[in-house]
Short mmCIF file of C-alpha atoms in Angstrom, two decimals:
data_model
loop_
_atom_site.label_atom_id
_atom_site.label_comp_id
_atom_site.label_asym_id
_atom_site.label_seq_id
_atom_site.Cartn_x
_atom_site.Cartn_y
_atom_site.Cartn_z
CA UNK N 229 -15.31 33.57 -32.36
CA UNK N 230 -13.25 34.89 -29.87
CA UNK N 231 -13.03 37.86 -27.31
CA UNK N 232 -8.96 38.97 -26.12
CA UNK N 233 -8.35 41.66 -23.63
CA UNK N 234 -5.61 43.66 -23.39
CA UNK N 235 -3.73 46.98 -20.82
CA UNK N 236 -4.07 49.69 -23.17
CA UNK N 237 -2.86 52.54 -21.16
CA UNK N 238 -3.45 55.12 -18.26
CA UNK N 239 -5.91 58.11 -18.35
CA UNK N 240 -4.90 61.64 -17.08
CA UNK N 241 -6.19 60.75 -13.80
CA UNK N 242 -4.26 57.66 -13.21
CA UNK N 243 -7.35 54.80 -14.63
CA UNK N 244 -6.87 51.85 -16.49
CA UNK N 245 -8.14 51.66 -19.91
CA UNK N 246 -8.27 47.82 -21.60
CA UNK N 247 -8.89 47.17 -25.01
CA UNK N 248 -10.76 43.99 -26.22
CA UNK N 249 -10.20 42.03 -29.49
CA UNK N 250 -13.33 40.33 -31.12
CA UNK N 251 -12.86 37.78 -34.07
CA UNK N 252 -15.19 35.88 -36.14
CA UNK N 253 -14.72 32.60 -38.45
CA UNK N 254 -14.60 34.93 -41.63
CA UNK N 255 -11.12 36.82 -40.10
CA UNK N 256 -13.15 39.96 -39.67
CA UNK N 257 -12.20 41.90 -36.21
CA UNK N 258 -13.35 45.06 -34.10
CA UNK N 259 -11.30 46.55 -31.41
CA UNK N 260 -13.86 48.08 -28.66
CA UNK N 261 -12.05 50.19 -25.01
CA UNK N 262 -13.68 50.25 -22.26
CA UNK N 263 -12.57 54.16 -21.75
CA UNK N 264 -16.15 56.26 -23.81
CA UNK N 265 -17.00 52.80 -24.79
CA UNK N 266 -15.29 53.69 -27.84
CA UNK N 267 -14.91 51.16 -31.38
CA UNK N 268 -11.57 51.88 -32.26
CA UNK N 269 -11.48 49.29 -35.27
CA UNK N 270 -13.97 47.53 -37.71
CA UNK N 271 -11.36 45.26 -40.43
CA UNK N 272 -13.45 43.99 -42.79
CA UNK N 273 -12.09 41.70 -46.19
CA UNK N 274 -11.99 43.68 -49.51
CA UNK N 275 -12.87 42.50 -52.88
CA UNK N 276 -9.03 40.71 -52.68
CA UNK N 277 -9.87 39.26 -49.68
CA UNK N 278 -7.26 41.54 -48.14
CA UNK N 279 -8.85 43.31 -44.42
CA UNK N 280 -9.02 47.16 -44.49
CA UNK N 281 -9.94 49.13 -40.87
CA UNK N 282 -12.96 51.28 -42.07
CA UNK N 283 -13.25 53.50 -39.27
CA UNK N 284 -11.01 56.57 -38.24
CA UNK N 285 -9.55 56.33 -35.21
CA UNK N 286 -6.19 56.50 -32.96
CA UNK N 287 -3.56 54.73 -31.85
CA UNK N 288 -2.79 56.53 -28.47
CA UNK N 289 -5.34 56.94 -26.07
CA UNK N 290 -4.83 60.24 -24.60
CA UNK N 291 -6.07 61.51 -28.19
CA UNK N 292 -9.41 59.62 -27.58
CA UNK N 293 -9.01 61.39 -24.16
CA UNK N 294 -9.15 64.66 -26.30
CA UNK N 295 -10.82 63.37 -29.85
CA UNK N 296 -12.42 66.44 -31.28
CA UNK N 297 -14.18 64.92 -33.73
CA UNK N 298 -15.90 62.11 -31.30
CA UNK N 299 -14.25 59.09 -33.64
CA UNK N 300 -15.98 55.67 -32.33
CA UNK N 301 -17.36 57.14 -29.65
CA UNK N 302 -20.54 56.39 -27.40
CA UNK N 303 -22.45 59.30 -26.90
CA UNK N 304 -24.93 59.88 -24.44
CA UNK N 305 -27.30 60.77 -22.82
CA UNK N 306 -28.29 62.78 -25.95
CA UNK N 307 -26.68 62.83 -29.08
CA UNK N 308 -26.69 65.79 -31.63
CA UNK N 309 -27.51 69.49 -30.29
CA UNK N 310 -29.54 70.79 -27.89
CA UNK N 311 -30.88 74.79 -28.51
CA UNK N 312 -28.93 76.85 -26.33
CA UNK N 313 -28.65 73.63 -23.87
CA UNK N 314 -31.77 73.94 -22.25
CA UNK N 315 -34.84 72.21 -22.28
CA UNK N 316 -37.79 71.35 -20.20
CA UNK N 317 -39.64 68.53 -18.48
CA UNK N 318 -42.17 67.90 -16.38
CA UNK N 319 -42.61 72.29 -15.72
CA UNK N 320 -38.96 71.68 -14.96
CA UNK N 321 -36.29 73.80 -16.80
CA UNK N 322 -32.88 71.96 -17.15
CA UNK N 323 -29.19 73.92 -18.61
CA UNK N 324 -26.67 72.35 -19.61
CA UNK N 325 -23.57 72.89 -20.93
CA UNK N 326 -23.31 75.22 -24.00
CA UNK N 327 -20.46 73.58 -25.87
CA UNK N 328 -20.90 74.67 -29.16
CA UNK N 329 -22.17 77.86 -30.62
CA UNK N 330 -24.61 78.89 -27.62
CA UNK N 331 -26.33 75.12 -28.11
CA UNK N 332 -25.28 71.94 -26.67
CA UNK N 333 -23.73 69.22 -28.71
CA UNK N 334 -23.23 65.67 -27.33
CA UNK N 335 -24.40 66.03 -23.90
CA UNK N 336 -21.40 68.24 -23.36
CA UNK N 337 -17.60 68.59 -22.25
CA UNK N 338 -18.00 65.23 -20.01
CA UNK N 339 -19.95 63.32 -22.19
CA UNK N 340 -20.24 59.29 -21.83
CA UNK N 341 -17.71 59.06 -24.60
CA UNK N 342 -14.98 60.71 -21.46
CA UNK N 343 -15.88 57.76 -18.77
CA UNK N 344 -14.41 54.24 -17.71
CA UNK N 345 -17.11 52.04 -18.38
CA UNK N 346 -17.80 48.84 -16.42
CA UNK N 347 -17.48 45.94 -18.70
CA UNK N 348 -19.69 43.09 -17.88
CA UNK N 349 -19.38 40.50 -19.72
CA UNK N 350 -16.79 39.81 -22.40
CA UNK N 351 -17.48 36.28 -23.97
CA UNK N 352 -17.22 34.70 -27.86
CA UNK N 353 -19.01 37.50 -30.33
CA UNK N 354 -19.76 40.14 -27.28
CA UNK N 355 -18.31 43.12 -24.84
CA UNK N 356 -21.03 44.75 -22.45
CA UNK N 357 -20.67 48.07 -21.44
CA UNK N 358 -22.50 49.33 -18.60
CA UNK N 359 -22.32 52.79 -16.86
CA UNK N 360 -24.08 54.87 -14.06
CA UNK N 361 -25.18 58.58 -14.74
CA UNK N 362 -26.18 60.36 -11.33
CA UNK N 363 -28.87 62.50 -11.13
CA UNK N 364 -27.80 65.93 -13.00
CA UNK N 365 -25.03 64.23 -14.63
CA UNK N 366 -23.94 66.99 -17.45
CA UNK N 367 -27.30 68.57 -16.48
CA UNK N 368 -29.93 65.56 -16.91
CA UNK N 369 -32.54 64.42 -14.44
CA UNK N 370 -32.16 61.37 -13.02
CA UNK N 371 -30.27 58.68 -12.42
CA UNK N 372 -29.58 56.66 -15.72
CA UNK N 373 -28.27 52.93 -15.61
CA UNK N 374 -27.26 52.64 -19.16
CA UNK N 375 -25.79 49.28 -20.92
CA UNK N 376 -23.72 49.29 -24.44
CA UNK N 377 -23.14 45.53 -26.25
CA UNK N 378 -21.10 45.58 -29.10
CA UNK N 379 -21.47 42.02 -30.78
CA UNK N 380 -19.63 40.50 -33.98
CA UNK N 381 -21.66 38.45 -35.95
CA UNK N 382 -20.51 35.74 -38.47
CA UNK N 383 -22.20 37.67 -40.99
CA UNK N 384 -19.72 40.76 -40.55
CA UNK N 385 -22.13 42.50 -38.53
CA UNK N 386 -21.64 44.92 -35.79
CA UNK N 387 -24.39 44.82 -34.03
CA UNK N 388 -24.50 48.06 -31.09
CA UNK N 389 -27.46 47.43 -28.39
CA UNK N 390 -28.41 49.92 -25.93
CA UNK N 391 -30.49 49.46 -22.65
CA UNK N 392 -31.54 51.86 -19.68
CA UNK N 393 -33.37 52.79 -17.33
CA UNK N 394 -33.89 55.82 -15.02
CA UNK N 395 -35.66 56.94 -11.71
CA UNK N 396 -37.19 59.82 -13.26
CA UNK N 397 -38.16 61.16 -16.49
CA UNK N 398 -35.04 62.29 -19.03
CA UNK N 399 -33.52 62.30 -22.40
CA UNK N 400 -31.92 59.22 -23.69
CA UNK N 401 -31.40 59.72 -27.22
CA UNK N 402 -27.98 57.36 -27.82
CA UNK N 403 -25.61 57.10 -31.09
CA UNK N 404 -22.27 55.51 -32.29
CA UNK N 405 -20.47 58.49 -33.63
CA UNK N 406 -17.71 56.05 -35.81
CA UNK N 407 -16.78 58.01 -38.72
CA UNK N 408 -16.38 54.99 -42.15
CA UNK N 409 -13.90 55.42 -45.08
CA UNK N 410 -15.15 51.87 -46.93
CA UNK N 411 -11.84 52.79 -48.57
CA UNK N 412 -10.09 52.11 -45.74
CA UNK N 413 -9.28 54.78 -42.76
CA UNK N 414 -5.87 55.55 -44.32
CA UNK N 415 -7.28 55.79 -48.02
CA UNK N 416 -8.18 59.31 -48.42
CA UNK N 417 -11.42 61.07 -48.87
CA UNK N 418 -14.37 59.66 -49.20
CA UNK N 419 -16.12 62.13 -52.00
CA UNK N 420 -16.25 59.00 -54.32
CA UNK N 421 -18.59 56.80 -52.18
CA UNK N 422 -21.33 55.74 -52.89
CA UNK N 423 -24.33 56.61 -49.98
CA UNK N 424 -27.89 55.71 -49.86
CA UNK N 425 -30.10 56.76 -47.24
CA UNK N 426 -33.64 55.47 -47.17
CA UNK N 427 -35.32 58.80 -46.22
CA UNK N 428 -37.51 61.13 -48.88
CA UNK N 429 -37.10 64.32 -45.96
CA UNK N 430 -34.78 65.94 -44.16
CA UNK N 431 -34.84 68.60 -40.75
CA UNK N 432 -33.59 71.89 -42.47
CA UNK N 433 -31.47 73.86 -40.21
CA UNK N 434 -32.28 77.24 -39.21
CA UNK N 435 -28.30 79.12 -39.89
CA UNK N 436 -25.26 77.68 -39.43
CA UNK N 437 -25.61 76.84 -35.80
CA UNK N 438 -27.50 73.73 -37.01
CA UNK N 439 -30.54 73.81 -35.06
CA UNK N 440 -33.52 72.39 -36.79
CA UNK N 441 -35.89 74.86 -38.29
CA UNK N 442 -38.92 72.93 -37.14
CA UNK N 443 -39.92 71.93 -40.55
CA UNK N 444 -39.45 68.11 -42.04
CA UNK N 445 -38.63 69.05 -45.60
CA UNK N 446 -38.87 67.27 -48.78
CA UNK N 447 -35.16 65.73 -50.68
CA UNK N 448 -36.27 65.83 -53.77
CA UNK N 449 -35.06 68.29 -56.13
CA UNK N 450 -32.68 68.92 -53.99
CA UNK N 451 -28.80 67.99 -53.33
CA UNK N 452 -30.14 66.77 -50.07
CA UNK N 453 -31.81 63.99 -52.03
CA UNK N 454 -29.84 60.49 -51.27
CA UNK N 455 -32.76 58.45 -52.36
CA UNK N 456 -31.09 56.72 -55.17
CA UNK N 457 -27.45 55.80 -54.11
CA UNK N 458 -24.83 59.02 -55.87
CA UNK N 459 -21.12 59.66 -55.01
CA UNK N 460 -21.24 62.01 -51.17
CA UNK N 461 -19.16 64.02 -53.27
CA UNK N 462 -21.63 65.10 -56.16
CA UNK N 463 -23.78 67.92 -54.42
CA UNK N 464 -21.73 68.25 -51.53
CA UNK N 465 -20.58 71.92 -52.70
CA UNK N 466 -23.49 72.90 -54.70
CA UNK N 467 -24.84 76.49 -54.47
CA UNK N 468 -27.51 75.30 -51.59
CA UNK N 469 -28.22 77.68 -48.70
CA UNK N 470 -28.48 74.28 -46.06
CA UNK N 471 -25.43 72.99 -47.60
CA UNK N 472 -23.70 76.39 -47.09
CA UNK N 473 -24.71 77.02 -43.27
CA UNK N 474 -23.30 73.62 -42.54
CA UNK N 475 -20.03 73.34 -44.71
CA UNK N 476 -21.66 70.10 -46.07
CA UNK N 477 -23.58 67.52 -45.52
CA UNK N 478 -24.48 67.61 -41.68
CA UNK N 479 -28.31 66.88 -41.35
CA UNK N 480 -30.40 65.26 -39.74
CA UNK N 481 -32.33 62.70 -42.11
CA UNK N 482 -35.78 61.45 -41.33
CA UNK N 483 -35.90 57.88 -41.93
CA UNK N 484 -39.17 56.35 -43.88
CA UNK N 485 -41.29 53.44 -42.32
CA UNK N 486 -41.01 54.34 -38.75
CA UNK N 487 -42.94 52.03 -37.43
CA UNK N 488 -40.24 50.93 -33.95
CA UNK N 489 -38.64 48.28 -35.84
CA UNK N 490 -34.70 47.70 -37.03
CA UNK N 491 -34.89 48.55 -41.05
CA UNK N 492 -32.82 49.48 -43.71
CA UNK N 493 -31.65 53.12 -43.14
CA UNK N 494 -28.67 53.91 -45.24
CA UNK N 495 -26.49 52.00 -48.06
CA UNK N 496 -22.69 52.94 -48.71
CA UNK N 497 -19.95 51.08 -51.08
CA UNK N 498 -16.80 52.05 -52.12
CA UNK N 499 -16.19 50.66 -55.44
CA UNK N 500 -12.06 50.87 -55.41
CA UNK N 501 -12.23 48.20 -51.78
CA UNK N 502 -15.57 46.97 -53.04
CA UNK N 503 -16.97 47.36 -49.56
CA UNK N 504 -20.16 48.03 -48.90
CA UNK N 505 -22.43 49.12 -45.70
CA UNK N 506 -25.58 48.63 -44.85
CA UNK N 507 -27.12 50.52 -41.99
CA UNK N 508 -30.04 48.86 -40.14
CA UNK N 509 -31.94 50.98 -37.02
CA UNK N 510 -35.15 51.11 -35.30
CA UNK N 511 -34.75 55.01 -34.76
CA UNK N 512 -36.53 57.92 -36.58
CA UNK N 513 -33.96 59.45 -38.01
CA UNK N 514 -29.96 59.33 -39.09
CA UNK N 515 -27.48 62.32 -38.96
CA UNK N 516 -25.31 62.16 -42.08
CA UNK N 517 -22.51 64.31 -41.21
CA UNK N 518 -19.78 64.32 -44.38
CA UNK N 519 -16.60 64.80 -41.97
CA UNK N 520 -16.91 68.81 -42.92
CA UNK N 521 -14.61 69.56 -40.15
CA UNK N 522 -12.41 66.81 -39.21
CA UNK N 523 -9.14 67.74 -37.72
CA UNK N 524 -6.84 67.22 -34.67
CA UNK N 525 -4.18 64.90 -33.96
CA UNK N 526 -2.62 62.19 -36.73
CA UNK N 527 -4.98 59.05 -36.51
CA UNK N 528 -4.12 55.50 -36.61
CA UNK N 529 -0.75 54.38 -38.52
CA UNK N 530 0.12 57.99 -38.06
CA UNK N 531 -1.86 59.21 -40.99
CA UNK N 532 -3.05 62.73 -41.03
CA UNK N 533 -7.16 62.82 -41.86
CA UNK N 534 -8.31 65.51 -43.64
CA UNK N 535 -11.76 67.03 -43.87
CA UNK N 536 -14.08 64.67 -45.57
CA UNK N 537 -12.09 61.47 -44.79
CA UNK N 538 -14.69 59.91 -43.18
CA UNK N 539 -18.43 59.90 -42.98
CA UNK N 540 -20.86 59.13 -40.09
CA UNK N 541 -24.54 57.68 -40.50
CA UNK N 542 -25.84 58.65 -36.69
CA UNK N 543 -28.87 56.84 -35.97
CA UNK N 544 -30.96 58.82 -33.87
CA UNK N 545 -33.65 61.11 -32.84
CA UNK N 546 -33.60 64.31 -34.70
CA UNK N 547 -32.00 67.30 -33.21
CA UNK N 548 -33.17 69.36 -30.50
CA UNK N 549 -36.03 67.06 -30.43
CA UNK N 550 -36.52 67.69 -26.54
CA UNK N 551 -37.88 71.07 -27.97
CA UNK N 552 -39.89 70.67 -30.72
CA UNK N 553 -43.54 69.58 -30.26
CA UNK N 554 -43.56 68.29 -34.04
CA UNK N 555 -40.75 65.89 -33.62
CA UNK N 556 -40.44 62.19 -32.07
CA UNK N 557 -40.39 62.89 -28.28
CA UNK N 558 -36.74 61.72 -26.81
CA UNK N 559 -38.13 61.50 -23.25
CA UNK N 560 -37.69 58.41 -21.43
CA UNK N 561 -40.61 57.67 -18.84
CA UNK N 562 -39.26 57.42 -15.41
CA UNK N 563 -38.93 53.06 -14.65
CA UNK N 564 -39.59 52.52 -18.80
CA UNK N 565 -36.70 50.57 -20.53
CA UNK N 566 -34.89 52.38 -23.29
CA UNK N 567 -34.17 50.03 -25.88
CA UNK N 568 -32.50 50.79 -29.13
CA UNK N 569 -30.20 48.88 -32.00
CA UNK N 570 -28.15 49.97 -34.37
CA UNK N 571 -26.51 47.44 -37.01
CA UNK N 572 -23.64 48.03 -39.42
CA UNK N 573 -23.29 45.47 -41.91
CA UNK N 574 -20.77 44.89 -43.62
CA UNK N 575 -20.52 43.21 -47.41
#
């Protein structure tokens, strides 16, 4: 196992962004920047033996400085939307930005996904992240020391820790937004795949602004129903009024046995690479958002990604979770540790 660093370029504003290199015994490799904290590159050994990069992604960094579509990045303090970016604690009313239709998405336009993060230790299997968020940073309370270790295992595993703390009480509600093509990132859509997700309901959105009804709803029947692994591309345009507010698959899945600890959450193979995925988290729920929308600059090896080129499994709490009683509160207690895992494994 090893860990490289290398210059990777200059932000806007005149920062240095580095790039680090982890290896295990097996040949498998991620690339991780310390600019958003952002995985830039999972290569993983198809049924050949042959590595494939799985994830979407870029080769310049001022288009992670703009990346629309969030590829790799860490996002914090709250990921997913946010009704009409406000929400209340302690009697308190807080309003954030409103970065997508009236709601916030992501925290907002300077999201943690925008910073320089510290790196703390770089060593064998592991990069640590760490990164201070003042008090009212993108409109949260508090100040929020936040840590992100991205570890290769021998096992092709990449494992994504987070840890935090803050001096009053907030929203910490952290995901990975990497968007996977078990294809390979340069193979095409990803309508073919085969996707799993351990979860017998789903959050229902309320219109096409993709704020969660309220109501945990029952898969089955339904083409929300992932249950039994099925190709993403089966359902995906079927005559379904959630599937039509959101252009696809973009929900909010609500994980079963939620009892704290890292399980099983979500299963994915592409038969062509003969890759498979398996998603482990300790979190209630996992966005699985189809790629609807993706579009912006050419990604890596110049290839132009179309819509539905990639998916993302985004471990989480549900959306706009802050604000409904019925969901699992995202509130961090002021001087509590948040403590979260998410594990992509890779077979």
């Amino acid at each position: 196992m090893s860990v490289e660093k290398t210059f990777w370029g200059i932000t806007k504003d005149g920062k240095e962004v580095h790039k680090y290199f982890i290896a295990n015994e097996q040949g498998a490799n991620i690339e991780v920047i310390d600019y958003g904290a952002i995985l830039v590159s999972v290569c993983v050994p198809d049924n050949t033996g042959l590595l494939r990069d799985v994830v979407l992604g870029y080769d310049r960094l001022e288009d992670y400085e703009e990346n629309p579509n969030f590829f790799g990045a860490t996002i914090g303090r709250s990921g997913n939307r946010i009704a009409n970016g406000r929400f209340e604690i302690n009697s308190v009313i807080y309003q954030m930005d409103q970065n997508e239709n009236e709601n916030n998405v992501h925290s907002g336009k300077n999201g943690f996904e925008k910073r320089i993060w510290n790196v703390d230790e770089a060593d064998r299997d592991h990069v640590v992240f760490s990164l201070l968020s003042p008090d009212g940073d993108e409109g949260f309370p508090g100040e929020f020391k936040i840590s992100v270790t991205y570890t290769l295992t021998e096992e092709n595993e990449v494992k994504i820790h987070y840890s935090g703390i803050c001096d009053k009480d907030t929203v910490a509600n952290m995901t990975n937004h990497s968007y996977f093509n078990l294809g390979g990132h340069d193979s095409g859509l990803v309508l073919d795949q085969i996707l799993q997700i351990n979860a017998d309901s789903f959050t229902p959105v309320a219109d096409s602004k993709s704020i969660p009804t309220g109501e945990i709803a029952p898969v089955k029947g339904t083409p929300m129903d992932f249950t039994e692994g099925k190709p993403i591309g089966r359902d995906i345009e079927a005559d379904f009024e959630q599937l039509i507010f959101t252009g696809g698959y973009d929900h909010n899945y609500v994980l079963n046995n939620q009892n704290g600890t890292v399980r099983l959450a979500a299963k994915a193979k592409s038969e062509e690479s003969g890759i498979g995925l398996e998603v482990y988290t300790d979190t209630p729920g996992v966005q699985f958002y189809a790629g609807n929308f993706i579009s912006g600059p050419a990604g890596k090896d110049g290839v132009s990604y179309e819509p539905r080129a990639g998916f993302c499994l985004e471990t989480q709490y549900y959306p706009n979770s802050i604000n409904e009683p019925g969901f699992p509160s995202p509130i961090l207690k002021k001087g509590d540790w948040y403590e979260t895992t998410t594990i992509y494994h890779f077979i």
